[in-house]
Amino acid sequence: FLLINHPLDCPICDQGGECDLQDQAMGYGRDDSRYLENKRAVEEKYMGPLIKTVMTRCIQCTRCVRFITEVAGVPEIGLISRGEDVEITTYLDKAVTSELSANVIDLCPVGALTSKPYAFNARPWELKKTESVDVMDALGSAIRVDSRGPAVLRVLPRLNEEINEEWISDKTRYAVDGLSRQRLDRTFVRKGGRLQPASWGEAFDLIAEKVKATRGELIGVIAGDLQDAESMKAAKDLFTALGSANIDCRQDGMALGGGQRESWLMNSTIAGVEEADVILLVGTNPRLEAPVFNARLRKRWAAGALRVGVIGEQADLTYKYDYLGEGPATLSGLTRAKNDFVKALKEAKAPAIIVGAGALSREDGQAVLAAAAAVAKSFGMTWNVLHTAASRVGGLDLGFVPGEGGKTARDMVQPGALDVLFLLGADEIDARGSDAFKVYLGTHGDNGAHAADVILPGAAYTEKDGLYVNTEGRVQFGYRAVFPKGEAREDWSVFRALSDRLGATLPYDTLAQLRAKLFDDHPTFGQIDYAPGAAGAAVDFAALGAKGDLAEAPFESPVKAFHLTNPIARASVTMAECAAVVSGAAKIAAE
């Protein structure tokens, strides 16, 4: 019955080789047919820049409808007509706006919904498949990177019930075309105000000349949001040896770091959030900052077992919530407030607070942190921090924060603050105002490279083996799928080679030796795939933050444009198309 109206176009179907219906027909079907009736045809539907439709192949299983409505919580796909005329379509022929929309491609058991950017690029048996982890947000979703030759062609989700279940966000899946665009594949040195191609030796000579002529306290390094733990470890070891305390992994100025490890982790764990009955969101929009995590919150809410309160932006989170207020005044006054949500908090068996970067990266971040800790303590809530940067927890675990007398990232980029500034993939901080000699080690010609005097090409997350720590403190391996572009090298090896020139040789020559030192100095990195929060975390709330004046400004999520949050995504044509669709949809809605 499924094959009655299904077209026999397997040779030209993009789902060929990965088609559930094809597998069923091969396993249980016949090789001949007496079917003589007409086969129906259905016109194509527009579902946005990610989903390609061939609706004649559709067998009306409604998996896509159920996913978009129940899991993503954005009911934009449905069935129209009746009987044999039934069709799947988007309402009003609009693009699907969910950040999880492309998961319907994996769910479709036939070739009716396929990947538009990947269409006709490759067959599955031509691809090399590498299991890795995602760095587009701080969840560390399990992914599979499919590559052919030097190019990454697509990213697919892997099943991991403890983190991403079987879903990934559209940015994780489709930002990969940015890996081959605007890449830095050779070294550059600024001469006469212009960046000129140079050799590694020339670049190292110039850096060594500047560093040797500078005192340690006038040298600094800022690590970016996509860095692996090994590159940050090598950077920390080198700059400490040079006598510098100016190291920071917090481009946004987050108020956490240097204290108890549990203070910057999601102690409920990602899967454990499903056991909470009341959750307070402070300064975070999980739909934009971690869409897969937001789907988990929605799952618990849809089961009727979760009540959510929000202090911050009043956004569409795909589920109902109690809106309590927009800023620090609401937070600090919550314990004295008398409303239904506070009553629910007092009666809750497993309450939790989730604090976002929007609350902790402000000028008054320390005071906000102290206020949030006081609320969590008074209601007996589990302490959770939802980060937005894949490298942040790893950096904080390493102690990649200013030492005694050291400057923070924001201080380092001020005019006159430093003489030499290293930007390790740091593109989310504006360093153009700094008059220091700037060295950028990274992958793309983005903000950091524009400001630099020397550019050293690094390896992207698909081009190196590396350790990443997600927002719940789970250490995971990322594996190399393809080799770095051109003359680019893995970041840790660049620091190892540079340390020779600077007379401060690092004590490891291979990645294995570096990891051994990392595990010795910071034992938590040896606990692979272990989420410490699950063991029950006792957070010292009194030590969190510092007393101070709270500003009146409302909390804002740091993620304004979901599809353009990092250099890889900003270089991606697909992400640019998605961003244009979303901003266009916003205008239509506003009108």
Coordinates of C-alpha atoms in Angstrom, one line a residue:
F1 CA 0.0 0.0 0.0
L2 CA 2.9 2.4 0.7
L3 CA 4.2 1.8 -2.8
I4 CA 0.9 2.3 -4.6
N5 CA 1.4 6.0 -5.1
H6 CA 5.1 6.2 -4.5
P7 CA 7.2 7.1 -7.6
L8 CA 10.0 4.6 -8.6
D9 CA 12.7 7.3 -8.8
C10 CA 15.3 5.7 -6.5
P11 CA 18.2 6.3 -8.9
I12 CA 17.7 10.0 -8.8
C13 CA 16.5 10.3 -5.2
D14 CA 18.8 12.0 -2.7
Q15 CA 17.6 9.6 0.0
G16 CA 18.8 6.6 -2.1
G17 CA 20.8 4.3 0.1
E18 CA 19.4 5.9 3.3
C19 CA 15.7 5.3 2.7
D20 CA 13.5 3.4 5.2
L21 CA 10.9 2.6 2.5
Q22 CA 13.6 1.3 0.2
D23 CA 14.9 -1.0 3.0
Q24 CA 11.4 -2.3 3.7
A25 CA 10.7 -2.9 0.0
M26 CA 14.0 -4.8 -0.4
G27 CA 13.3 -6.8 2.7
Y28 CA 9.7 -7.7 2.3
G29 CA 8.5 -6.5 -1.1
R30 CA 8.0 -8.2 -4.5
D31 CA 10.1 -7.7 -7.6
D32 CA 7.0 -7.6 -9.9
S33 CA 3.7 -5.7 -9.8
R34 CA 0.3 -5.9 -11.4
Y35 CA -0.6 -2.3 -10.4
L36 CA -2.1 -0.5 -13.4
E37 CA -3.8 2.5 -11.9
N38 CA -2.7 6.1 -12.3
K39 CA -0.2 7.3 -9.8
R40 CA -0.9 10.7 -8.2
A41 CA 1.4 13.7 -8.4
V42 CA 1.7 16.5 -5.8
E43 CA 3.3 19.9 -6.3
E44 CA 6.3 20.9 -4.3
K45 CA 6.1 23.0 -1.1
Y46 CA 8.3 25.8 0.1
M47 CA 9.7 25.0 3.6
G48 CA 12.6 27.4 3.7
P49 CA 16.3 27.2 2.7
L50 CA 17.1 23.9 4.5
I51 CA 14.3 21.5 3.5
K52 CA 14.0 20.3 -0.1
T53 CA 10.6 18.8 -0.9
V54 CA 9.5 16.2 -3.5
M55 CA 6.0 15.7 -2.2
T56 CA 5.0 13.1 -4.8
R57 CA 7.1 10.7 -2.7
C58 CA 5.3 11.5 0.5
I59 CA 3.5 8.5 2.2
Q60 CA 1.6 10.7 4.7
C61 CA 3.2 9.1 7.8
T62 CA 3.0 12.5 9.5
R63 CA 6.3 12.1 11.3
C64 CA 7.3 15.6 10.3
V65 CA 4.0 17.1 11.6
R66 CA 4.4 15.4 14.9
F67 CA 8.0 16.4 15.4
I68 CA 7.5 20.1 14.5
T69 CA 4.3 20.3 16.7
E70 CA 5.3 18.1 19.7
V71 CA 9.1 18.2 19.9
A72 CA 10.0 21.6 18.4
G73 CA 6.8 23.2 19.6
V74 CA 6.3 25.3 16.5
P75 CA 3.2 24.0 14.7
E76 CA 4.0 25.1 11.2
I77 CA 3.6 21.8 9.2
G78 CA 0.3 20.0 8.8
L79 CA -2.1 17.9 6.7
I80 CA -4.6 19.5 4.4
S81 CA -7.5 17.8 2.3
R82 CA -8.9 14.3 2.9
G83 CA -8.6 10.8 1.7
E84 CA -6.4 10.3 -1.4
D85 CA -6.0 14.1 -1.9
V86 CA -4.3 14.6 1.5
E87 CA -1.0 16.6 1.4
I88 CA 1.7 17.7 3.9
T89 CA 2.3 21.4 3.7
T90 CA 3.5 24.4 5.7
Y91 CA 0.7 26.8 6.7
L92 CA 0.5 29.8 4.4
D93 CA 3.5 28.6 2.4
K94 CA 6.0 30.1 4.9
A95 CA 9.4 28.8 5.8
V96 CA 9.6 26.6 8.9
T97 CA 11.1 28.9 11.6
S98 CA 12.1 26.3 14.2
E99 CA 15.8 26.1 15.1
L100 CA 15.3 22.3 15.0
S101 CA 13.5 22.2 11.7
A102 CA 16.0 20.1 9.7
N103 CA 15.5 17.1 12.0
V104 CA 12.4 16.3 9.9
I105 CA 14.9 15.3 7.1
D106 CA 16.2 12.5 9.3
L107 CA 12.7 11.5 10.3
C108 CA 11.3 11.3 6.7
P109 CA 11.3 7.6 5.8
V110 CA 11.2 8.4 2.1
G111 CA 12.8 11.1 -0.1
A112 CA 9.9 13.6 0.3
L113 CA 11.9 15.9 2.7
T114 CA 15.6 16.0 2.0
S115 CA 18.5 18.3 2.6
K116 CA 18.5 21.3 0.3
P117 CA 22.1 22.4 0.8
Y118 CA 23.4 18.8 0.5
A119 CA 21.2 17.8 -2.5
F120 CA 23.0 15.7 -5.1
N121 CA 26.4 16.3 -3.5
A122 CA 27.2 12.6 -2.6
R123 CA 25.9 9.2 -2.0
P124 CA 26.2 7.7 1.5
W125 CA 28.6 5.0 0.5
E126 CA 31.2 7.6 -0.8
L127 CA 31.5 9.3 2.5
K128 CA 34.0 8.9 5.4
K129 CA 32.1 9.0 8.6
T130 CA 33.7 10.4 11.8
E131 CA 32.0 10.5 15.2
S132 CA 32.6 13.8 17.0
V133 CA 31.0 16.5 19.2
D134 CA 29.4 19.7 18.2
V135 CA 30.9 23.1 19.2
M136 CA 28.1 25.5 18.0
D137 CA 26.7 25.7 21.5
A138 CA 27.7 24.5 24.9
L139 CA 25.7 21.3 24.9
G140 CA 28.3 19.1 23.2
S141 CA 25.7 17.3 21.1
A142 CA 26.8 13.9 19.6
I143 CA 27.4 14.3 15.9
R144 CA 28.7 12.4 12.9
V145 CA 30.8 14.3 10.4
D146 CA 30.6 13.0 6.8
S147 CA 33.5 14.0 4.6
R148 CA 34.8 13.2 1.1
G149 CA 38.4 14.1 0.4
P150 CA 39.3 17.5 2.0
A151 CA 35.7 18.6 2.3
V152 CA 33.1 18.2 5.1
L153 CA 29.9 17.6 3.3
R154 CA 27.4 17.2 6.1
V155 CA 26.8 16.7 9.8
L156 CA 24.2 14.3 11.2
P157 CA 23.1 13.6 14.8
R158 CA 24.2 10.6 16.8
L159 CA 22.0 9.0 19.4
N160 CA 23.0 10.2 22.9
E161 CA 20.1 10.0 25.4
E162 CA 22.0 11.9 28.1
I163 CA 22.7 15.0 25.9
N164 CA 20.9 15.6 22.6
E165 CA 18.7 12.4 22.4
E166 CA 18.6 12.1 18.5
W167 CA 18.3 15.8 17.6
I168 CA 20.7 18.6 16.6
S169 CA 20.0 22.2 15.8
D170 CA 20.0 23.6 12.3
K171 CA 23.2 25.6 13.0
T172 CA 25.0 22.4 14.0
R173 CA 23.8 20.6 10.9
Y174 CA 24.3 23.3 8.2
A175 CA 27.0 25.7 9.3
V176 CA 29.6 23.3 7.9
D177 CA 29.7 25.0 4.5
G178 CA 31.4 27.8 6.4
L179 CA 34.4 25.5 7.1
S180 CA 35.5 25.9 3.4
R181 CA 34.8 29.7 3.0
Q182 CA 36.9 32.7 4.1
R183 CA 39.5 30.3 5.6
L184 CA 42.9 31.3 6.8
D185 CA 45.3 28.9 5.1
R186 CA 48.6 30.7 5.3
T187 CA 50.4 33.2 7.6
F188 CA 50.1 36.9 7.2
V189 CA 52.1 39.8 8.5
R190 CA 51.0 43.5 8.5
K191 CA 53.4 45.7 6.6
G192 CA 52.7 49.3 5.9
G193 CA 49.2 49.0 7.2
R194 CA 48.3 46.0 4.9
L195 CA 48.4 42.3 5.6
Q196 CA 50.9 40.5 3.4
P197 CA 51.5 36.8 2.9
A198 CA 54.5 35.5 4.9
S199 CA 56.2 32.3 5.9
W200 CA 55.8 30.7 9.4
G201 CA 59.4 31.6 10.1
E202 CA 58.9 35.3 9.3
A203 CA 55.8 35.4 11.5
F204 CA 57.5 33.6 14.4
D205 CA 60.6 35.9 14.1
L206 CA 58.4 39.0 14.3
I207 CA 56.4 37.6 17.3
A208 CA 59.6 36.6 19.1
E209 CA 61.1 40.0 18.6
K210 CA 58.1 41.8 20.1
V211 CA 57.6 39.3 23.0
K212 CA 61.3 39.3 24.0
A213 CA 61.2 43.1 24.1
T214 CA 58.1 43.2 26.4
R215 CA 57.7 42.5 30.1
G216 CA 55.5 39.6 31.1
E217 CA 52.8 41.8 32.7
L218 CA 52.3 43.6 29.4
I219 CA 51.6 40.4 27.4
G220 CA 48.1 38.8 27.4
V221 CA 46.0 36.1 25.7
I222 CA 42.3 35.7 25.1
A223 CA 40.8 32.4 24.2
G224 CA 37.7 32.2 21.9
D225 CA 34.5 30.3 22.1
L226 CA 35.3 27.3 19.9
Q227 CA 38.7 26.2 21.4
D228 CA 39.5 22.7 22.5
A229 CA 41.1 22.1 26.0
E230 CA 44.5 21.2 24.6
S231 CA 45.0 24.5 22.8
M232 CA 44.0 26.4 25.9
K233 CA 46.3 24.3 28.1
A234 CA 49.3 24.9 25.7
A235 CA 48.5 28.7 25.7
K236 CA 48.2 28.8 29.5
D237 CA 51.5 26.9 30.0
L238 CA 53.4 29.2 27.5
F239 CA 52.1 32.5 28.8
T240 CA 52.6 31.5 32.5
A241 CA 56.2 30.6 31.6
L242 CA 56.5 34.1 30.0
G243 CA 55.5 35.6 33.3
S244 CA 52.1 36.8 32.3
A245 CA 48.9 36.6 34.5
N246 CA 46.8 38.1 31.7
I247 CA 44.9 35.1 30.4
D248 CA 41.1 34.9 30.0
C249 CA 38.6 32.6 28.2
R250 CA 35.6 34.9 29.0
Q251 CA 35.3 37.2 26.0
D252 CA 31.9 38.3 27.2
G253 CA 33.2 39.2 30.7
M254 CA 31.2 36.5 32.5
A255 CA 31.3 36.8 36.3
L256 CA 32.2 33.1 37.0
G257 CA 35.6 31.5 37.3
G258 CA 38.3 30.8 39.8
G259 CA 36.1 29.3 42.5
Q260 CA 34.3 26.0 43.2
R261 CA 33.8 24.0 40.0
E262 CA 30.1 23.4 40.7
S263 CA 29.5 27.2 40.5
W264 CA 29.8 27.2 36.7
L265 CA 28.2 23.8 35.8
M266 CA 24.7 22.7 35.1
N267 CA 24.5 20.5 38.2
S268 CA 21.1 19.1 37.4
T269 CA 22.7 17.7 34.2
I270 CA 21.0 18.0 30.8
A271 CA 19.0 14.8 31.2
G272 CA 18.4 15.4 34.9
V273 CA 16.4 18.6 34.1
E274 CA 13.5 16.2 33.3
E275 CA 13.2 15.5 37.0
A276 CA 12.7 19.1 38.0
D277 CA 9.1 20.3 38.8
V278 CA 9.7 24.1 38.9
I279 CA 12.4 25.9 37.0
L280 CA 13.4 29.6 37.1
L281 CA 15.2 30.9 34.0
V282 CA 17.3 34.0 34.7
G283 CA 18.8 36.0 31.8
T284 CA 18.6 33.2 29.3
N285 CA 16.7 32.3 26.2
P286 CA 17.3 28.6 25.9
R287 CA 15.5 28.4 22.5
L288 CA 18.3 30.5 20.9
E289 CA 21.2 29.6 23.2
A290 CA 20.6 25.8 23.2
P291 CA 17.6 24.7 21.1
V292 CA 18.1 21.0 21.8
F293 CA 18.1 21.6 25.6
N294 CA 15.0 23.8 25.1
A295 CA 13.2 20.9 23.5
R296 CA 14.0 18.8 26.6
L297 CA 12.4 21.5 28.8
R298 CA 9.4 21.5 26.5
K299 CA 9.1 17.7 26.7
R300 CA 8.9 17.9 30.5
W301 CA 6.4 20.8 30.3
A302 CA 4.2 19.0 27.8
A303 CA 4.0 16.0 30.2
G304 CA 2.4 18.4 32.6
A305 CA 5.1 18.0 35.2
L306 CA 7.0 21.3 34.9
R307 CA 6.3 24.9 35.7
V308 CA 8.7 27.6 34.3
G309 CA 9.3 31.1 35.5
V310 CA 11.3 33.7 33.5
I311 CA 13.2 36.7 34.5
G312 CA 14.5 38.4 31.4
E313 CA 13.3 38.7 27.8
Q314 CA 9.7 37.9 27.1
A315 CA 10.3 35.6 24.1
D316 CA 8.5 32.6 22.5
L317 CA 10.1 29.6 24.2
T318 CA 7.6 27.1 22.6
Y319 CA 6.0 26.5 26.0
K320 CA 4.0 28.5 28.5
Y321 CA 5.8 30.2 31.4
D322 CA 5.2 32.7 34.3
Y323 CA 6.7 36.0 33.3
L324 CA 8.0 37.5 36.5
G325 CA 10.0 40.6 35.3
E326 CA 12.8 41.7 33.1
G327 CA 15.7 42.6 35.3
P328 CA 17.8 42.4 38.5
A329 CA 15.1 44.2 40.6
T330 CA 12.7 41.3 40.1
L331 CA 15.4 38.8 40.9
S332 CA 16.6 40.4 44.1
G333 CA 12.9 40.8 45.3
L334 CA 11.8 37.3 44.4
T335 CA 12.1 35.9 48.0
R336 CA 9.7 38.6 49.2
A337 CA 7.3 38.4 46.3
K338 CA 3.8 37.0 46.8
N339 CA 2.6 35.4 43.6
D340 CA 1.6 31.9 42.3
F341 CA 5.0 31.1 41.0
V342 CA 6.8 31.9 44.3
K343 CA 4.1 29.7 46.0
A344 CA 4.9 26.9 43.6
L345 CA 8.6 27.3 44.2
K346 CA 8.1 26.9 48.0
E347 CA 6.0 23.8 47.5
A348 CA 8.3 22.3 44.8
K349 CA 10.0 18.9 45.5
A350 CA 12.8 19.4 42.9
P351 CA 13.2 23.1 42.0
A352 CA 16.0 24.4 39.9
I353 CA 17.5 27.7 38.7
I354 CA 19.1 28.1 35.3
V355 CA 21.2 31.2 35.0
G356 CA 22.3 32.4 31.5
A357 CA 25.2 34.4 30.1
G358 CA 22.8 37.3 29.6
A359 CA 22.7 37.7 33.4
L360 CA 26.4 37.0 34.2
S361 CA 28.2 38.9 31.5
R362 CA 27.0 42.4 32.5
E363 CA 29.0 45.1 34.3
D364 CA 27.1 44.2 37.4
G365 CA 27.5 40.4 36.8
Q366 CA 29.0 39.7 40.3
A367 CA 26.1 41.4 42.0
V368 CA 23.6 39.5 39.8
L369 CA 25.4 36.3 40.6
A370 CA 25.1 36.9 44.3
A371 CA 21.4 37.8 44.0
A372 CA 20.7 34.6 42.0
A373 CA 22.7 32.5 44.5
A374 CA 20.6 34.0 47.4
V375 CA 17.4 33.1 45.6
A376 CA 18.6 29.5 44.9
K377 CA 19.7 29.1 48.5
S378 CA 16.4 30.4 50.0
F379 CA 14.2 28.1 47.9
G380 CA 16.6 25.1 48.0
M381 CA 17.1 25.1 44.2
T382 CA 19.7 23.1 42.2
W383 CA 22.2 25.5 40.8
N384 CA 22.6 25.5 37.0
V385 CA 24.5 27.7 34.5
L386 CA 23.6 27.5 30.8
H387 CA 26.7 28.6 28.8
T388 CA 26.7 29.6 25.2
A389 CA 30.4 28.9 24.4
A390 CA 31.7 25.4 23.7
S391 CA 35.1 26.2 25.2
R392 CA 33.9 28.0 28.3
V393 CA 33.6 25.2 30.9
G394 CA 36.9 23.7 29.7
G395 CA 38.6 27.0 30.1
L396 CA 37.2 27.6 33.6
D397 CA 38.2 24.1 34.6
L398 CA 41.7 24.8 33.4
G399 CA 41.9 28.0 35.3
F400 CA 42.1 30.0 32.1
V401 CA 41.2 33.2 34.0
P402 CA 43.4 36.1 35.1
G403 CA 46.0 35.2 37.8
E404 CA 47.0 37.5 40.7
G405 CA 47.1 41.1 39.3
G406 CA 46.1 39.9 35.9
K407 CA 43.7 41.7 33.5
T408 CA 40.4 40.4 32.3
A409 CA 39.5 40.1 28.6
R410 CA 37.6 43.4 28.6
D411 CA 40.6 45.2 30.3
M412 CA 43.1 43.7 27.8
V413 CA 41.5 45.3 24.8
Q414 CA 41.5 48.8 26.3
P415 CA 44.0 51.3 24.7
G416 CA 47.4 51.2 26.5
A417 CA 46.6 48.1 28.5
L418 CA 49.0 45.7 26.9
D419 CA 52.0 45.8 24.5
V420 CA 51.4 42.3 23.0
L421 CA 48.0 40.6 22.8
F422 CA 47.3 37.1 21.5
L423 CA 43.8 36.3 20.2
L424 CA 43.3 32.5 20.3
G425 CA 40.3 32.2 18.0
A426 CA 38.8 35.2 19.9
D427 CA 36.3 36.8 17.4
E428 CA 33.5 37.9 19.7
I429 CA 35.5 40.7 21.4
D430 CA 36.3 43.9 19.7
A431 CA 40.1 44.3 19.8
R432 CA 40.4 47.1 17.3
G433 CA 40.6 49.7 20.0
S434 CA 43.7 48.1 21.5
D435 CA 47.1 49.6 20.4
A436 CA 49.0 46.4 21.4
F437 CA 50.8 44.3 18.8
K438 CA 48.1 41.7 18.1
V439 CA 48.6 38.1 17.0
Y440 CA 45.5 36.1 15.8
L441 CA 45.6 32.3 15.8
G442 CA 42.4 31.1 14.2
T443 CA 40.5 29.6 11.3
H444 CA 38.5 32.4 9.6
G445 CA 39.0 35.9 8.3
D446 CA 36.6 37.2 10.9
N447 CA 36.7 40.0 13.5
G448 CA 39.9 38.8 15.2
A449 CA 41.9 38.5 12.0
H450 CA 40.8 42.0 10.8
A451 CA 42.3 43.5 13.9
A452 CA 45.6 41.5 13.9
D453 CA 49.2 42.4 13.0
V454 CA 50.2 38.8 12.6
I455 CA 47.8 36.0 11.5
L456 CA 48.6 32.3 12.2
P457 CA 46.2 29.8 10.5
G458 CA 44.7 27.2 12.9
A459 CA 42.6 24.1 12.6
A460 CA 38.8 24.0 12.8
Y461 CA 36.9 21.6 15.1
T462 CA 36.6 19.0 12.3
E463 CA 40.3 19.2 11.5
K464 CA 41.8 18.2 14.9
D465 CA 41.5 15.8 17.7
G466 CA 40.4 17.7 20.9
L467 CA 38.7 17.6 24.2
Y468 CA 35.6 19.7 24.9
V469 CA 33.7 20.1 28.1
N470 CA 30.0 20.8 27.9
T471 CA 27.8 23.0 30.1
E472 CA 27.2 20.1 32.6
G473 CA 31.0 19.4 32.9
R474 CA 31.0 16.3 30.7
V475 CA 34.4 15.8 29.0
Q476 CA 34.1 14.5 25.4
F477 CA 36.4 13.7 22.5
G478 CA 36.2 15.5 19.2
Y479 CA 37.9 13.6 16.4
R480 CA 39.5 14.8 13.1
A481 CA 37.5 14.2 10.0
V482 CA 39.6 16.1 7.5
F483 CA 43.1 17.7 7.5
P484 CA 43.6 21.4 8.2
K485 CA 43.5 23.8 5.1
G486 CA 46.7 24.8 3.4
E487 CA 49.5 25.7 5.8
A488 CA 47.2 25.7 8.9
R489 CA 48.3 23.7 11.9
E490 CA 46.7 22.5 15.1
D491 CA 46.6 25.3 17.7
W492 CA 48.6 23.4 20.4
S493 CA 51.4 22.6 18.0
V494 CA 51.7 26.3 17.0
F495 CA 52.2 27.2 20.6
R496 CA 54.7 24.3 21.0
A497 CA 56.7 25.6 18.0
L498 CA 56.5 29.2 19.1
S499 CA 57.7 28.3 22.6
D500 CA 61.0 27.2 21.1
R501 CA 61.5 30.6 19.5
L502 CA 60.6 32.4 22.8
G503 CA 63.1 30.4 24.9
A504 CA 60.3 28.9 27.0
T505 CA 60.0 25.4 25.5
L506 CA 56.8 23.5 26.5
P507 CA 57.4 20.1 28.1
Y508 CA 55.5 18.0 25.5
D509 CA 56.0 17.1 21.8
T510 CA 52.9 15.1 21.0
L511 CA 49.2 15.4 21.6
A512 CA 49.4 12.3 23.9
Q513 CA 52.1 13.9 26.1
L514 CA 50.1 17.1 26.2
R515 CA 47.0 15.2 27.3
A516 CA 49.0 13.3 29.9
K517 CA 50.1 16.6 31.4
L518 CA 46.5 18.0 31.2
F519 CA 45.2 15.0 33.1
D520 CA 47.9 15.3 35.7
D521 CA 47.4 19.0 36.3
H522 CA 43.6 18.9 36.1
P523 CA 42.2 15.4 36.9
T524 CA 38.6 16.3 35.9
F525 CA 39.7 16.1 32.2
G526 CA 40.4 12.4 32.7
Q527 CA 36.8 11.6 33.6
I528 CA 35.7 11.1 30.0
D529 CA 31.9 11.2 29.4
Y530 CA 31.1 11.7 33.1
A531 CA 28.6 14.3 34.2
P532 CA 29.7 15.2 37.8
G533 CA 26.4 16.9 38.6
A534 CA 24.7 13.5 38.6
A535 CA 26.6 12.6 41.8
G536 CA 24.9 15.4 43.7
A537 CA 26.5 18.8 43.9
A538 CA 26.8 20.9 47.0
V539 CA 27.3 24.5 45.9
D540 CA 28.6 27.0 48.3
F541 CA 26.1 29.8 47.6
A542 CA 27.7 32.2 50.0
A543 CA 30.9 32.2 47.9
L544 CA 29.1 33.1 44.7
G545 CA 29.4 36.7 43.4
A546 CA 29.9 39.8 45.4
K547 CA 27.8 42.4 47.0
G548 CA 27.3 45.5 44.8
D549 CA 24.8 47.7 43.1
L550 CA 22.4 46.1 40.6
A551 CA 21.8 48.0 37.4
E552 CA 18.3 48.8 36.2
A553 CA 18.9 47.5 32.7
P554 CA 16.9 44.4 31.8
F555 CA 18.5 41.0 31.2
E556 CA 19.2 40.3 27.5
S557 CA 20.2 37.0 25.8
P558 CA 23.7 37.3 24.3
V559 CA 22.4 35.5 21.2
K560 CA 20.6 38.0 19.0
A561 CA 21.0 36.2 15.6
F562 CA 20.9 32.5 16.3
H563 CA 22.4 31.5 12.9
L564 CA 25.4 33.9 13.1
T565 CA 27.0 33.3 16.5
N566 CA 30.6 32.3 15.5
P567 CA 33.1 32.6 12.7
I568 CA 32.2 29.3 11.1
A569 CA 28.5 30.2 11.0
R570 CA 29.1 33.7 9.8
A571 CA 31.1 32.3 6.9
S572 CA 28.3 29.9 5.9
V573 CA 26.1 30.8 3.0
T574 CA 23.3 28.6 4.3
M575 CA 23.3 30.3 7.7
A576 CA 23.2 33.7 5.9
E577 CA 20.1 32.5 4.0
C578 CA 18.4 31.3 7.2
A579 CA 19.2 34.6 9.0
A580 CA 17.6 36.5 6.2
V581 CA 14.5 34.4 6.3
V582 CA 14.2 34.8 10.1
S583 CA 14.7 38.6 10.0
G584 CA 12.2 38.8 7.1
A585 CA 9.7 36.7 9.2
A586 CA 10.2 39.1 12.1
K587 CA 9.4 42.1 9.9
I588 CA 6.2 40.4 8.6
A589 CA 5.1 39.6 12.2
A590 CA 5.9 43.2 13.3
E591 CA 3.8 44.7 10.5

